[in-house]
Every structure is written in C-alpha cells, then in structure tokens.
mmCIF file of C-alpha atoms in Angstrom:
data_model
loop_
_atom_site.group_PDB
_atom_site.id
_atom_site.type_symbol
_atom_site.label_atom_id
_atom_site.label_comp_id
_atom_site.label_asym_id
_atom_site.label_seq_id
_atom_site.Cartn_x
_atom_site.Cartn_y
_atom_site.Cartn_z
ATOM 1 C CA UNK A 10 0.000 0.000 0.000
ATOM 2 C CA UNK A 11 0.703 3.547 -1.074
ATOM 3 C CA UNK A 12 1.789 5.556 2.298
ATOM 4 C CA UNK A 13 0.489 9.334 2.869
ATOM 5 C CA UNK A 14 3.316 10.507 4.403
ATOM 6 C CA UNK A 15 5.280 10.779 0.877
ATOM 7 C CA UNK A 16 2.306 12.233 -1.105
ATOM 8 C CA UNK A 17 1.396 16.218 -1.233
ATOM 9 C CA UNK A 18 -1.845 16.968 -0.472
ATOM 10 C CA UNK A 19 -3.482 19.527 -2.610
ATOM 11 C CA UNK A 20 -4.081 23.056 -1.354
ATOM 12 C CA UNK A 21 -7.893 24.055 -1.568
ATOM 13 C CA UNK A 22 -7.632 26.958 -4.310
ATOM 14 C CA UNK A 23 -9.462 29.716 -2.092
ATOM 15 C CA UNK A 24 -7.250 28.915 0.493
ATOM 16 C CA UNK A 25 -3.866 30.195 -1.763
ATOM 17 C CA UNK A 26 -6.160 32.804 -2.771
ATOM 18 C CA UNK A 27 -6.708 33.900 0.603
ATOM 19 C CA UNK A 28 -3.193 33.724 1.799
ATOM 20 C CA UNK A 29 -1.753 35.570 -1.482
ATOM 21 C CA UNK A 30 -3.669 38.429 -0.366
ATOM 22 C CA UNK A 31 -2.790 38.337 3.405
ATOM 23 C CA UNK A 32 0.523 38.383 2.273
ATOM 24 C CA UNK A 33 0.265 41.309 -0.254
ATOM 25 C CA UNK A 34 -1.779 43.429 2.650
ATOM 26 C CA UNK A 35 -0.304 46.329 3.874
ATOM 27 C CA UNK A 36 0.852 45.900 7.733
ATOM 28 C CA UNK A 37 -0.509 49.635 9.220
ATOM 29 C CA UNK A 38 1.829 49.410 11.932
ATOM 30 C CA UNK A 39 4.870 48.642 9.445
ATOM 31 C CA UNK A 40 7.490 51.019 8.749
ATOM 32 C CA UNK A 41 8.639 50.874 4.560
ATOM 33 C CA UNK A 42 11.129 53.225 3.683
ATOM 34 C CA UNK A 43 10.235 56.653 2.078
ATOM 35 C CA UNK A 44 10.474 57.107 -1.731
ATOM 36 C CA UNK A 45 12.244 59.964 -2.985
ATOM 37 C CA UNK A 46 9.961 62.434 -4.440
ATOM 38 C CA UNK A 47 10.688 62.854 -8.422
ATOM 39 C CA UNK A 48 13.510 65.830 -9.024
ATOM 40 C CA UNK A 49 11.614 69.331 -11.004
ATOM 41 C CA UNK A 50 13.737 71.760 -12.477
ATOM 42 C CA UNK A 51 13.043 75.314 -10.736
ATOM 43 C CA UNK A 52 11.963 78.037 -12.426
ATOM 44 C CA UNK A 53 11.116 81.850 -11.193
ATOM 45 C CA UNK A 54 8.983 84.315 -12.717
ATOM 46 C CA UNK A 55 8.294 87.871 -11.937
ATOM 47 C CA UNK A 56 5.189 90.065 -12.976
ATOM 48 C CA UNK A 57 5.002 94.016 -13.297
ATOM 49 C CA UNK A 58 2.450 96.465 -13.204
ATOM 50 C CA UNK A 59 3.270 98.582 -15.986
ATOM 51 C CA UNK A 60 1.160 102.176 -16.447
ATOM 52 C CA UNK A 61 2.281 103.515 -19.472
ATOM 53 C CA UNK A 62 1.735 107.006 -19.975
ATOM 54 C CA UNK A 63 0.965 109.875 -22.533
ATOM 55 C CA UNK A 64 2.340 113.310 -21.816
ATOM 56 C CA UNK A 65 1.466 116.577 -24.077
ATOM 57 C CA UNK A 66 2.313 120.330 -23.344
ATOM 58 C CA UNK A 67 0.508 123.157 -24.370
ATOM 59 C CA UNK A 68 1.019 127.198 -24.353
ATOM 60 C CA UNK A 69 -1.682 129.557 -24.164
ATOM 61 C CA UNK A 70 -0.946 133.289 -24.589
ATOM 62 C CA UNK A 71 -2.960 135.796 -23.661
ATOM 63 C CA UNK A 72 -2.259 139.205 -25.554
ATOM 64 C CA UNK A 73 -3.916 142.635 -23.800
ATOM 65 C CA UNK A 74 -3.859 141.154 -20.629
ATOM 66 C CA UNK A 75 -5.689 144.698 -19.425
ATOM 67 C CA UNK A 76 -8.116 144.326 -22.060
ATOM 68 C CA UNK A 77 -8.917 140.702 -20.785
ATOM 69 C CA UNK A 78 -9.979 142.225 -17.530
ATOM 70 C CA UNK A 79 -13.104 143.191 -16.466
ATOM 71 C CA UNK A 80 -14.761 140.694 -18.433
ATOM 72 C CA UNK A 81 -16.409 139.753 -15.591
ATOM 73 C CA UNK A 82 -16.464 137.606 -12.971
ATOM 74 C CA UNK A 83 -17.476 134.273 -14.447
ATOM 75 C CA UNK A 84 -16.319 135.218 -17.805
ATOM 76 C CA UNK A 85 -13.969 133.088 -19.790
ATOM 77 C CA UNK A 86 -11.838 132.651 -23.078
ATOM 78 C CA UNK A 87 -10.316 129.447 -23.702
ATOM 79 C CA UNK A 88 -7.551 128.348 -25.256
ATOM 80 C CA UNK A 89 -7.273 125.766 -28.897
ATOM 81 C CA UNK A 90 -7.961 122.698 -28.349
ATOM 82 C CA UNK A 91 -5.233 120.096 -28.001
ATOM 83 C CA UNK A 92 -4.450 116.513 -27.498
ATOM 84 C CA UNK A 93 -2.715 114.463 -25.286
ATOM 85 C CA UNK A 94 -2.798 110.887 -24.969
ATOM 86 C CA UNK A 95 -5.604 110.410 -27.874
ATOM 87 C CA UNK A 96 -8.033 112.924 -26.201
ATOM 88 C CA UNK A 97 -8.594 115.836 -26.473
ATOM 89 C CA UNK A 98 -8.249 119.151 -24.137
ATOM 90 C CA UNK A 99 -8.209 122.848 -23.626
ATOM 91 C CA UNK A 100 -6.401 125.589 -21.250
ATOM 92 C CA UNK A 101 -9.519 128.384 -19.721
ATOM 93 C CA UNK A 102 -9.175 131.158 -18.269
ATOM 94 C CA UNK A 103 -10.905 133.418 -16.315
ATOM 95 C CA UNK A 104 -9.536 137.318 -16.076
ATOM 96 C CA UNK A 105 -12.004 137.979 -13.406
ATOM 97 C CA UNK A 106 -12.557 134.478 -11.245
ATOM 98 C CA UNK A 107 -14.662 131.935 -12.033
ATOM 99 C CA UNK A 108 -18.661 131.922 -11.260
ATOM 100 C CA UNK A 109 -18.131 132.391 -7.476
ATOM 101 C CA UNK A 110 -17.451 135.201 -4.965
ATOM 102 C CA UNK A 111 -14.182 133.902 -3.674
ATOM 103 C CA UNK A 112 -12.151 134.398 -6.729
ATOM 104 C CA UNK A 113 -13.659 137.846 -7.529
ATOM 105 C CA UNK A 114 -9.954 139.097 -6.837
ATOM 106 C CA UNK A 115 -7.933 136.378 -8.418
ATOM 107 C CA UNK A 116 -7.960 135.246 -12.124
ATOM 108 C CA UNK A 117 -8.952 131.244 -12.357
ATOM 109 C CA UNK A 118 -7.245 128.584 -14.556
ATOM 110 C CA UNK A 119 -8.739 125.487 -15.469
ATOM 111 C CA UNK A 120 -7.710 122.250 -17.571
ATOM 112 C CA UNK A 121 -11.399 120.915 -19.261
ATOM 113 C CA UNK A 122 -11.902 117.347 -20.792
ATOM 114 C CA UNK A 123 -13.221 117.615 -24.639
ATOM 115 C CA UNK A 124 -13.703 114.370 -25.532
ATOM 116 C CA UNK A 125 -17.292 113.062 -25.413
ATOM 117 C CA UNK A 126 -18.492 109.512 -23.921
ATOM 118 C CA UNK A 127 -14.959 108.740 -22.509
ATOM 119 C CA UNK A 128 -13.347 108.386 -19.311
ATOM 120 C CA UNK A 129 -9.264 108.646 -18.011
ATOM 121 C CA UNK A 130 -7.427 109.429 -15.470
ATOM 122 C CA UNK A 131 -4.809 112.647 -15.820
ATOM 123 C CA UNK A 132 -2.586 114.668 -14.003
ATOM 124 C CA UNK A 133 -1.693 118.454 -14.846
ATOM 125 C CA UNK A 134 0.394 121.388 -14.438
ATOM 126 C CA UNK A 135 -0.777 124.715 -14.870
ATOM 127 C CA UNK A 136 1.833 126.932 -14.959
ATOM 128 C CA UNK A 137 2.503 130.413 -15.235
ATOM 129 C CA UNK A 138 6.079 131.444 -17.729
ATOM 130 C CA UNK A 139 8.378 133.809 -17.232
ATOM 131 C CA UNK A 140 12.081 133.108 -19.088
ATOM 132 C CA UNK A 141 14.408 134.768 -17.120
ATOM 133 C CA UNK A 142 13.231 133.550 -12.966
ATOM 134 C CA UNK A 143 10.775 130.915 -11.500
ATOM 135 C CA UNK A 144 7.963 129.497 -13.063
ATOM 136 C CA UNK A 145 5.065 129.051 -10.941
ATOM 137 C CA UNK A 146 3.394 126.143 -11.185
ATOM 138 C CA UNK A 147 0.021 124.546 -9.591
ATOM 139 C CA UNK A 148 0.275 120.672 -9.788
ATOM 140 C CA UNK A 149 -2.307 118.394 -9.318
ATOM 141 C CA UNK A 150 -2.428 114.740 -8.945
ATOM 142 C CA UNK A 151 -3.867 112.408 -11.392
ATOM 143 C CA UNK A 152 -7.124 113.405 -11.180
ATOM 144 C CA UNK A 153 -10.734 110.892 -13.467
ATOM 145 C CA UNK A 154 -12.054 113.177 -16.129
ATOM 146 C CA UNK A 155 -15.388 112.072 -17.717
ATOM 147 C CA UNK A 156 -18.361 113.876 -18.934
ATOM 148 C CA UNK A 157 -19.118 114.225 -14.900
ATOM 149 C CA UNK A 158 -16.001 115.869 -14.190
ATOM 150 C CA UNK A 159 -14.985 117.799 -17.438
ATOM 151 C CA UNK A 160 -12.647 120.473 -15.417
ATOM 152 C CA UNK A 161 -9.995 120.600 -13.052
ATOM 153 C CA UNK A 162 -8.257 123.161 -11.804
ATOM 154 C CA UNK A 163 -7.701 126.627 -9.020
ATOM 155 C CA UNK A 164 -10.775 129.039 -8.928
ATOM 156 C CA UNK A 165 -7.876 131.128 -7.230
ATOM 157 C CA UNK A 166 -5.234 130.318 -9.431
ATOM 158 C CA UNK A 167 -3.178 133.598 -8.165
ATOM 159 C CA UNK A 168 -4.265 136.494 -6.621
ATOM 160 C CA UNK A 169 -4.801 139.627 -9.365
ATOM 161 C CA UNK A 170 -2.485 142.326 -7.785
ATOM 162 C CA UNK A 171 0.388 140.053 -7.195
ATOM 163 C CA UNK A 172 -0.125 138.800 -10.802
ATOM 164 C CA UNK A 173 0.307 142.323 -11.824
ATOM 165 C CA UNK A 174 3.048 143.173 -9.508
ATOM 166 C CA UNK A 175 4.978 140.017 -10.811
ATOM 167 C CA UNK A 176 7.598 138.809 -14.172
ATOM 168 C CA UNK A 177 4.771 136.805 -15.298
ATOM 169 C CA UNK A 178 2.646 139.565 -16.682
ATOM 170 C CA UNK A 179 4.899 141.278 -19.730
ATOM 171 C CA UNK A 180 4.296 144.060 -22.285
ATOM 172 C CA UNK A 181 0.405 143.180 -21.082
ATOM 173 C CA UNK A 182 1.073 139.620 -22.247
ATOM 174 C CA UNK A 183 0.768 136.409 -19.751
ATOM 175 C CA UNK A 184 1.605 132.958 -21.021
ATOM 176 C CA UNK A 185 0.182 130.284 -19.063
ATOM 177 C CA UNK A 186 1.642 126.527 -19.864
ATOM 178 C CA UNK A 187 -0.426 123.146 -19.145
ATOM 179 C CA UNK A 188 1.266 120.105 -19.129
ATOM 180 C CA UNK A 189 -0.933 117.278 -19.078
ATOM 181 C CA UNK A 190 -0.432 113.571 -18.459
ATOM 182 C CA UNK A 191 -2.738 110.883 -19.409
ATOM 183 C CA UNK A 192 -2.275 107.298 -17.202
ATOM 184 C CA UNK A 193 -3.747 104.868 -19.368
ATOM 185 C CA UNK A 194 -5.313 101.194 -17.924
ATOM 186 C CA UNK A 195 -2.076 99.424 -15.849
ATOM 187 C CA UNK A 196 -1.411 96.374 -18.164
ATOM 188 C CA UNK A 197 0.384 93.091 -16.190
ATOM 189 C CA UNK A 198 3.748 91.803 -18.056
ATOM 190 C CA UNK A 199 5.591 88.273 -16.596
ATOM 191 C CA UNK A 200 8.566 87.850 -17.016
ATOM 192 C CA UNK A 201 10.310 84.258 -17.194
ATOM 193 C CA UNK A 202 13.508 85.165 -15.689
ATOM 194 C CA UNK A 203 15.772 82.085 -16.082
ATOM 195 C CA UNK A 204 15.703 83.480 -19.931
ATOM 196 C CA UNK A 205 15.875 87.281 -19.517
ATOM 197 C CA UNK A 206 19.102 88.862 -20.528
ATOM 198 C CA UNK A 207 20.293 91.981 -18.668
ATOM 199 C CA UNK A 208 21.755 94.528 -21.136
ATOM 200 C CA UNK A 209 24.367 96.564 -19.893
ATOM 201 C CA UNK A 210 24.392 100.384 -21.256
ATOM 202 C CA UNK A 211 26.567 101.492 -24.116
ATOM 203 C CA UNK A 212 30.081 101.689 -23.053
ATOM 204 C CA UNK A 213 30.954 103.033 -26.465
ATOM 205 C CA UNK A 214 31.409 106.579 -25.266
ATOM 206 C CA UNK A 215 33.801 105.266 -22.980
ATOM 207 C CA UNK A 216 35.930 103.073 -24.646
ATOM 208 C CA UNK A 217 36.468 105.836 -27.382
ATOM 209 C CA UNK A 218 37.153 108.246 -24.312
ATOM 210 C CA UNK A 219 40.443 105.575 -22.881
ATOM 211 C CA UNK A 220 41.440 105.626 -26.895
ATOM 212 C CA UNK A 221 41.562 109.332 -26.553
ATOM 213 C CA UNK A 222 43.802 109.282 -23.920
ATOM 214 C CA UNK A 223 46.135 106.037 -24.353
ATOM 215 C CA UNK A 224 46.748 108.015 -27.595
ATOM 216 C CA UNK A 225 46.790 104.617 -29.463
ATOM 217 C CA UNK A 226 46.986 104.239 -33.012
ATOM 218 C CA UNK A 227 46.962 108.105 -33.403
ATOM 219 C CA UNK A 228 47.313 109.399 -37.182
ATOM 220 C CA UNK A 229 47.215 113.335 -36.123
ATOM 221 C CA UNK A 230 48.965 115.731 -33.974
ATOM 222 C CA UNK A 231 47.336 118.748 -33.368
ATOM 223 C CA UNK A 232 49.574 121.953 -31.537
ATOM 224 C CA UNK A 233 47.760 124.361 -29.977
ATOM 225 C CA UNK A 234 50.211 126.551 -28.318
ATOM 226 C CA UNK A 235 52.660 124.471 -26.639
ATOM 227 C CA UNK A 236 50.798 121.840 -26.263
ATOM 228 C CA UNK A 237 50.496 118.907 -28.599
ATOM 229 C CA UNK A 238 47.332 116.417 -29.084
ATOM 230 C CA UNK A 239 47.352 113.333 -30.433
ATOM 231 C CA UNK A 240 44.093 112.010 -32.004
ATOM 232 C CA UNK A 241 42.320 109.533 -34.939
ATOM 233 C CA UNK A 242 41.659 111.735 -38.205
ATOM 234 C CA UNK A 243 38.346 108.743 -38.538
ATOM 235 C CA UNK A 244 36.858 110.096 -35.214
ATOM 236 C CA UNK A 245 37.245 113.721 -35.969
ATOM 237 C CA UNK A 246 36.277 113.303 -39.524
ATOM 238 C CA UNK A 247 32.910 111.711 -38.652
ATOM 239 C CA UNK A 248 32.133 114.064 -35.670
ATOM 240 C CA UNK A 249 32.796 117.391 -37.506
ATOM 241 C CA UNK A 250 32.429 118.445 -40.819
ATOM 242 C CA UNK A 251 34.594 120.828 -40.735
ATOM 243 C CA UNK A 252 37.680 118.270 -39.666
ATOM 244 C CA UNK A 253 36.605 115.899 -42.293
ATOM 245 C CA UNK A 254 37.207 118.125 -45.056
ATOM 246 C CA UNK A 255 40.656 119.639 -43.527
ATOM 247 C CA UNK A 256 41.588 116.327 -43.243
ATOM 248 C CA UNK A 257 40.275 114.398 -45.756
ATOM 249 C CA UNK A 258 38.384 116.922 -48.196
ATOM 250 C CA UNK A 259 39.858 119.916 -50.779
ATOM 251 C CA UNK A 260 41.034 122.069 -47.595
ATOM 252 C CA UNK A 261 43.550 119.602 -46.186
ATOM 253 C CA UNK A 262 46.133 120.823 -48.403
ATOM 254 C CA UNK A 263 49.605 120.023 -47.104
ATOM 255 C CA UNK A 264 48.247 119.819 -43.711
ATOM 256 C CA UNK A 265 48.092 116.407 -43.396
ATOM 257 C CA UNK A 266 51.648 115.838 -44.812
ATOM 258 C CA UNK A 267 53.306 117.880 -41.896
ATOM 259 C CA UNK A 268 53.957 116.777 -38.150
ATOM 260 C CA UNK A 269 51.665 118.381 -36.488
ATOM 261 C CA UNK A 270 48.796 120.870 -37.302
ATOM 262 C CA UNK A 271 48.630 123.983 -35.898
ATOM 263 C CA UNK A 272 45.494 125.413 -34.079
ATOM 264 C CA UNK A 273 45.205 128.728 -34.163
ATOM 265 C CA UNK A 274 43.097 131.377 -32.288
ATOM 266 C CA UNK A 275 42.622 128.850 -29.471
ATOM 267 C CA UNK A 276 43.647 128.283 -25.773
ATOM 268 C CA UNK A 277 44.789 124.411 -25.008
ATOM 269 C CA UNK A 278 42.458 123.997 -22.203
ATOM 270 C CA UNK A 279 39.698 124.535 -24.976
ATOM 271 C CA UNK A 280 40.954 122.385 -27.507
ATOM 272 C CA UNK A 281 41.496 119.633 -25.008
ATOM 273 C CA UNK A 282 37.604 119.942 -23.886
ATOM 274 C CA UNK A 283 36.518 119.805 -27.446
ATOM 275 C CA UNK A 284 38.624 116.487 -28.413
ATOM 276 C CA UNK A 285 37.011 114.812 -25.220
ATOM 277 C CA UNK A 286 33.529 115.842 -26.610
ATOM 278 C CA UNK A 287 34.594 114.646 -29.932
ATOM 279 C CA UNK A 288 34.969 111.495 -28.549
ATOM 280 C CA UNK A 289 32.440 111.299 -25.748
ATOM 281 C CA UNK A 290 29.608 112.950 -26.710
ATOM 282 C CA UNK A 291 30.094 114.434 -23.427
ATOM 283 C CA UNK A 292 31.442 117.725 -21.475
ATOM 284 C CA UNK A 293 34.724 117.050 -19.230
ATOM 285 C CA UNK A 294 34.659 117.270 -15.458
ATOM 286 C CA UNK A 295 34.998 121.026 -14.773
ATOM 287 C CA UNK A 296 35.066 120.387 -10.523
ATOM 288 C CA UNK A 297 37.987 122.084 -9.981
ATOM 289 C CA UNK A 298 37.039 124.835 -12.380
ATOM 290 C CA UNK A 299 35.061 127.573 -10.107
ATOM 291 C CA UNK A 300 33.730 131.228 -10.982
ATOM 292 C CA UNK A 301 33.870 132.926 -14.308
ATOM 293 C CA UNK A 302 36.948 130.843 -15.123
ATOM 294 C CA UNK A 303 34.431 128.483 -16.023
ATOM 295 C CA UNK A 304 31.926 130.855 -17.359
ATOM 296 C CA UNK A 305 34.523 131.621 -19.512
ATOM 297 C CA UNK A 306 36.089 128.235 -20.632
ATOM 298 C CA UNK A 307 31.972 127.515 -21.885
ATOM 299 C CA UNK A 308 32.477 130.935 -23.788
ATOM 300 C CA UNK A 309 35.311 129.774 -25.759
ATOM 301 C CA UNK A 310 34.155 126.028 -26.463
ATOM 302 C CA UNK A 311 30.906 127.430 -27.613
ATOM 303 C CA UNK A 312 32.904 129.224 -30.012
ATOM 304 C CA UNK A 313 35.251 126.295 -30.660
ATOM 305 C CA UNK A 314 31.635 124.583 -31.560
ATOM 306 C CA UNK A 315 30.426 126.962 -34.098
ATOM 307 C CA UNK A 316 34.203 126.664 -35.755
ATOM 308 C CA UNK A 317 33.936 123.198 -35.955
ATOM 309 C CA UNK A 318 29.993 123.107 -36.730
ATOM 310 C CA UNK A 319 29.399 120.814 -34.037
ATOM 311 C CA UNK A 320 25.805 121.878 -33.101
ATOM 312 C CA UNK A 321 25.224 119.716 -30.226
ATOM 313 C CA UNK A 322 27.952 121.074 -28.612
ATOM 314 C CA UNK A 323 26.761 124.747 -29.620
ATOM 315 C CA UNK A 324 23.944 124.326 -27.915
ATOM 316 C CA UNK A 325 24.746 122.679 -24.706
ATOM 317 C CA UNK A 326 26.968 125.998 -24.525
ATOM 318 C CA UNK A 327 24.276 127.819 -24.904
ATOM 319 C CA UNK A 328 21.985 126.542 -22.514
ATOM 320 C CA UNK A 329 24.660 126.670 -19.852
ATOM 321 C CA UNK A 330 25.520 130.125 -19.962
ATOM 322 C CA UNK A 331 21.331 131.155 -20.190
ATOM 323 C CA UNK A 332 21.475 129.845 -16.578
ATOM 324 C CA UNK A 333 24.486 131.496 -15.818
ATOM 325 C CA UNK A 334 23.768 135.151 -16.735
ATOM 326 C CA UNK A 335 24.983 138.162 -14.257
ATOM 327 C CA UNK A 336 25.122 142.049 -15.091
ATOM 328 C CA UNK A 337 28.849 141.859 -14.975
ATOM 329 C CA UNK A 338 29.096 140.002 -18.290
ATOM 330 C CA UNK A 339 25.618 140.040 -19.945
ATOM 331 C CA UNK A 340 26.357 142.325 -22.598
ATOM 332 C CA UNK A 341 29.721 140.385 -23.435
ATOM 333 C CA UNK A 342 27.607 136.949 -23.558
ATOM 334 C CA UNK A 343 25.308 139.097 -25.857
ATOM 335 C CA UNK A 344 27.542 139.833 -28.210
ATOM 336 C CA UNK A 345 29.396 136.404 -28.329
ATOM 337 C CA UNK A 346 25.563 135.014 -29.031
ATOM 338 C CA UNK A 347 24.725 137.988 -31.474
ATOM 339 C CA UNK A 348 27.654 136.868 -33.322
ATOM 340 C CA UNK A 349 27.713 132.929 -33.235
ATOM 341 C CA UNK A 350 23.556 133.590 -34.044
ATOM 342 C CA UNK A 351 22.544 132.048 -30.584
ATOM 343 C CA UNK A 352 19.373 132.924 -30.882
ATOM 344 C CA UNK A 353 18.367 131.554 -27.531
ATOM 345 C CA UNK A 354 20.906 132.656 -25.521
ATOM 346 C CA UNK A 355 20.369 136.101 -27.314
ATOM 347 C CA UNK A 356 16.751 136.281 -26.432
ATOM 348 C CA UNK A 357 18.142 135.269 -22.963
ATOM 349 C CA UNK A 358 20.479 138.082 -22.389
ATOM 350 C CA UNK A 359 17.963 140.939 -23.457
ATOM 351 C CA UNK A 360 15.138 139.540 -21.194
ATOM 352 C CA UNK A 361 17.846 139.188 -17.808
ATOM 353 C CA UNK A 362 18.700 143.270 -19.104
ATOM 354 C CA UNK A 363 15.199 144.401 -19.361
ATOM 355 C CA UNK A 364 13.580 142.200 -15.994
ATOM 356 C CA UNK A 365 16.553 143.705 -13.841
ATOM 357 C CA UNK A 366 16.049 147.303 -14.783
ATOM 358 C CA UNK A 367 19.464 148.141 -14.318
ATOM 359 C CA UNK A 368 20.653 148.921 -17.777
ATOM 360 C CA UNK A 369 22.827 151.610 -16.487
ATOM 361 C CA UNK A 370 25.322 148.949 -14.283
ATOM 362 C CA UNK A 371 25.393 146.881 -17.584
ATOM 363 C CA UNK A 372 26.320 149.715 -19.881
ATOM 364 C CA UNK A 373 28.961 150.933 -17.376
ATOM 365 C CA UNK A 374 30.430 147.509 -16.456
ATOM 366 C CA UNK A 375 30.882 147.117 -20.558
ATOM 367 C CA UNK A 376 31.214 150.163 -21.880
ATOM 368 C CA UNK A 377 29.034 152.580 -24.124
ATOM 369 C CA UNK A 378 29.603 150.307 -27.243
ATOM 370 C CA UNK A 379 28.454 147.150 -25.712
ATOM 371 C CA UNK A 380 25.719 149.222 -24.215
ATOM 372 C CA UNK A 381 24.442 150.858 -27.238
ATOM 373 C CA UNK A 382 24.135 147.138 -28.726
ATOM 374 C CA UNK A 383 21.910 146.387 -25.815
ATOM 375 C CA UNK A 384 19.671 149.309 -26.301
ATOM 376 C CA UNK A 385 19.033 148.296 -30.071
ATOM 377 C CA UNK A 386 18.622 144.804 -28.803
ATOM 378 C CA UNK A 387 15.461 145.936 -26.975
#
C-alpha cells in the first residue's frame, strides 16, 4: 500500500487565494522606507504692473492782458484745443474768477476734458512762464475726467495784484503753460527670468574716451600753443564736418603731410575739452574749475563749436551760460551770441537786461559800445 506521508496533499484553491492576499496586505503598523519624491527643475517668474503714460504740453498766450480784464467775474476765453494721450483738451481762463465770490480778486485757470463719452485718469500742471526767474506752477495729482467731471483746476489760481506786480505779466502779455499727463489702464507683463538677458548700457562713449587718452593708433597731432594732441583723423572726420574736409576733403592741403597741425586762435584747455567731446559725446569734469573761469572756458568752447559746426555742442553751450547770466558780463555773452547767431541765448540776455532794470550797471560795467548794442537789442 501507497503511504500518505510521501504524497502532497493539494491546497484548496481559495485557500492560496486567501493567503496571497494576506501576504500582499499592507501591515498599518509597518514602517517601509520613504520614496524619494521625483527631481523638477526650478523656475522663477516675476510680474510688473506697468502704467504707461501719454504726456502733451501746451502754451496759451494771452495778448492785452488789461483788455482781458473786467470781463467779468465768471467770464472766460479758452484756449485751442489740443491733445494728449488720444483725447482731447483745452487751457480756460478766467480774467475775473470763475462763477463764485471767492475768486472775484484772483484770475482762475482750469484744464477741461473735450472728448465726449470717454473716461481717463490725468494729471496736470498749470503753470505760469516767465524766461528769465521761476515758473510758478500749480500741480495736481492724477485726477478721473469724464463727462461728470470735465474740469480741473484753481478758482484762485493767483491772486490779481500780485499777478500784476509780478515777471509773469509782460508788455500786457501772460503765457500760461499746461502740461498734461494721461495714465492709461495698468497692463500686467511676466517675465520668465531664467531666460531674460540683462543689457548693460553702451560703453561706447567710454571706450572711445580711454582711446583718446592712451593716444593709441593716433594718425594726427594737433599743436595748440605748446601743447600737442594726439588724435584719430576717422573720429574727428565723422564728428565734424569741418575736420573731415581739412583732413580728408579739398582744404587739407599740405596739412596732413606735416607733423603736427597747428590750431590757431585757441587756448589748449579749450581744444582739449573739445577732443574729449569729440569722442564722448560728453562735457569734461569742470570740478575744480570755479567762478567765471568756467563761465569763460563755456564761452570759448561754444565758439570752438560753431568753428567746428558741431551743433550739439553749440547748444549745450548755450543753454549753460542762459542759466548762468549776471550784469557783470551780460552784454559780453550778448555779443558772443549775437555773433555765433545764438538765438536763444540772445533772447536770454535781453530779457535778464530788461527784468533787472538796471541797464545803467550793464552799460557801465561794458562800456558805451556794448551798451548801445543792448539798447538796439530791446
């Protein structure tokens, strides 16, 4: 007989079952080790409110001031209309005050809203001109102009006997100035900044600046004086006209055949001021320059400007010495405009004479010549 002790009983099937999925259970008071969460590559971003803005100026002249007065209180003229930031506006006025009694003594200025069925948000000047001192200005903040709110200003812009008493009110003429900004809707930019590049600014100005002064490659000597100055014909030829065709044009002649070239007519200091504007585009440090020696070093590079038909130059020389006028040399700066035809710095010069009243210390601290040019400036 056939023993059972050598023979394998079979396994009732839902009994595997059963234990295959005791097995497979999860124990709840088991520890398993922790998986390691998948790797993401980083990024940062960065978002910006960005209010772009529109920005318009306008100049509204009022000729016969006295004639403009007494119009009565409430009584306006207004000024053409303009636009700024796709709308449209005017500048009015009131010689008297507006409609109320609190501004009876006071003229009123007011910015108004044209533009029908439309609504923005704008902040002003209204300003008051006078060349030679101050400006005075009334600001307000961005203010919402709609067909609500159409105007915006000062009932009691300024008070009528100082007006009358002040520079601002000439030959019976006052200019008042509105300079209007528009805010349009604030639009949201994001930026991805793992791909933005930061730009640094030009260095061009200064790499042609160390080239000025490391002398390198130099094709042209220039003597003014006693001094000598190296420099690059290319550079001077494409910054002045004037150099281009004395060094590469009809008038170079034999000059570019000899050692060095001689500048005439001007002082070192000068020349040396307008090679380093040649080749910076900008003025050179004039700190330890103080008083009229500096006055007078823009005096002579403004006419080293005009030689060399370097306008840019011209007129930053000109608008320096507008802010630098004094009775001691205004009819000197006169002349030196009348005849490099500054016309700003001209216009300048005869308003400082005529708002100081004190033509007499001008024609004596020049002499009658200078101060008979005055006279037929006026």
């Amino acid at each position: 007989m056939r023993g059972t002790a050598g023979v394998a009983q079979a396994e009732p099937p839902f009994r595997l079952w059963s234990e295959t999925l005791s097995a497979a259970a999860p124990n709840p008071t088991a520890r398993t080790p922790a998986m390691a969460a998948p790797q993401m590559a980083g990024t940062k971003t960065v978002s910006r409110s960005v209010l772009d803005t529109a920005r318009a100026t306008h100049a509204f002249e009022i000729i016969g001031y006295s004639h403009h007065r007494g119009l009565g209180n409430g009584k306006s003229v207004r000024s053409a209309a303009f636009a700024a930031g796709g709308y449209h506006w005017c500048i009015r006025y009131y010689p008297d005050g507006d409609n109320t009694e609190d501004s009876n003594d006071h003229v009123s200025a007011f910015l108004v809203f044209l533009s029908k069925d439309a609504k923005v948000r704008a902040g002003f000047d209204l300003r008051l001109i006078n060349p030679v001192t101050t400006d005075f200005i009334y600001r307000v903040q961005p203010l919402v102009f709609d067909d609500a709110n159409r105007t915006w200003g000062h009932r009691r812009f300024m008070k009528r006997s100082d007006l009358e008493a002040s520079p601002y009110l000439r030959d019976d003429r006052l200019l008042i100035e509105c300079d209007v900004v528009v805010l349009n809707e604030p639009r949201i930019e994001l930026t991805l900044l793992d791909f933005e590049v930061q730009v640094p600014p030009s260095d061009l100005s200064d790499d042609l600046g160390k080239l000025l002064e490391a002398k390198e490659e130099a094709d042209v000597i220039f003597k003014v004086k006693k001094d000598v100055f190296p420099a690059h014909k290319i550079v001077l030829a494409m910054r002045s006209p004037v150099f281009k065709a004395e060094l590469y044009g009809p008038m170079r002649g034999n000059k570019t055949r000899r050692k060095y070239i001689t500048v005439e007519d001007m002082q070192p200091a000068v020349f040396k001021a307008l090679l380093h504007f040649i080749y910076t585009d900008s003025l050179p440090s004039m700190d330890e320059i103080i008083g009229n020696d500096k006055k007078e070093l823009i005096k002579h590079l403004l006419v080293a400007a005009d030689r060399y038909a370097m306008d840019r130059l011209r007129l930053i020389c000109e608008g320096i010495l507008c802010k630098s006028l004094d009775v001691d040399t205004v009819a000197a700066t006169l002349g030196l405009a009348d005849q490099h035809n500054c016309s700003k710095l001209k216009g300048a010069c005869v308003e400082f004479i005529l708002s100081s009243n004190r033509m007499d210390v001008v024609v004596e601290s020049q002499g009658v010549y200078k101060g008979r040019r005055i006279q037929g400036s006026s």
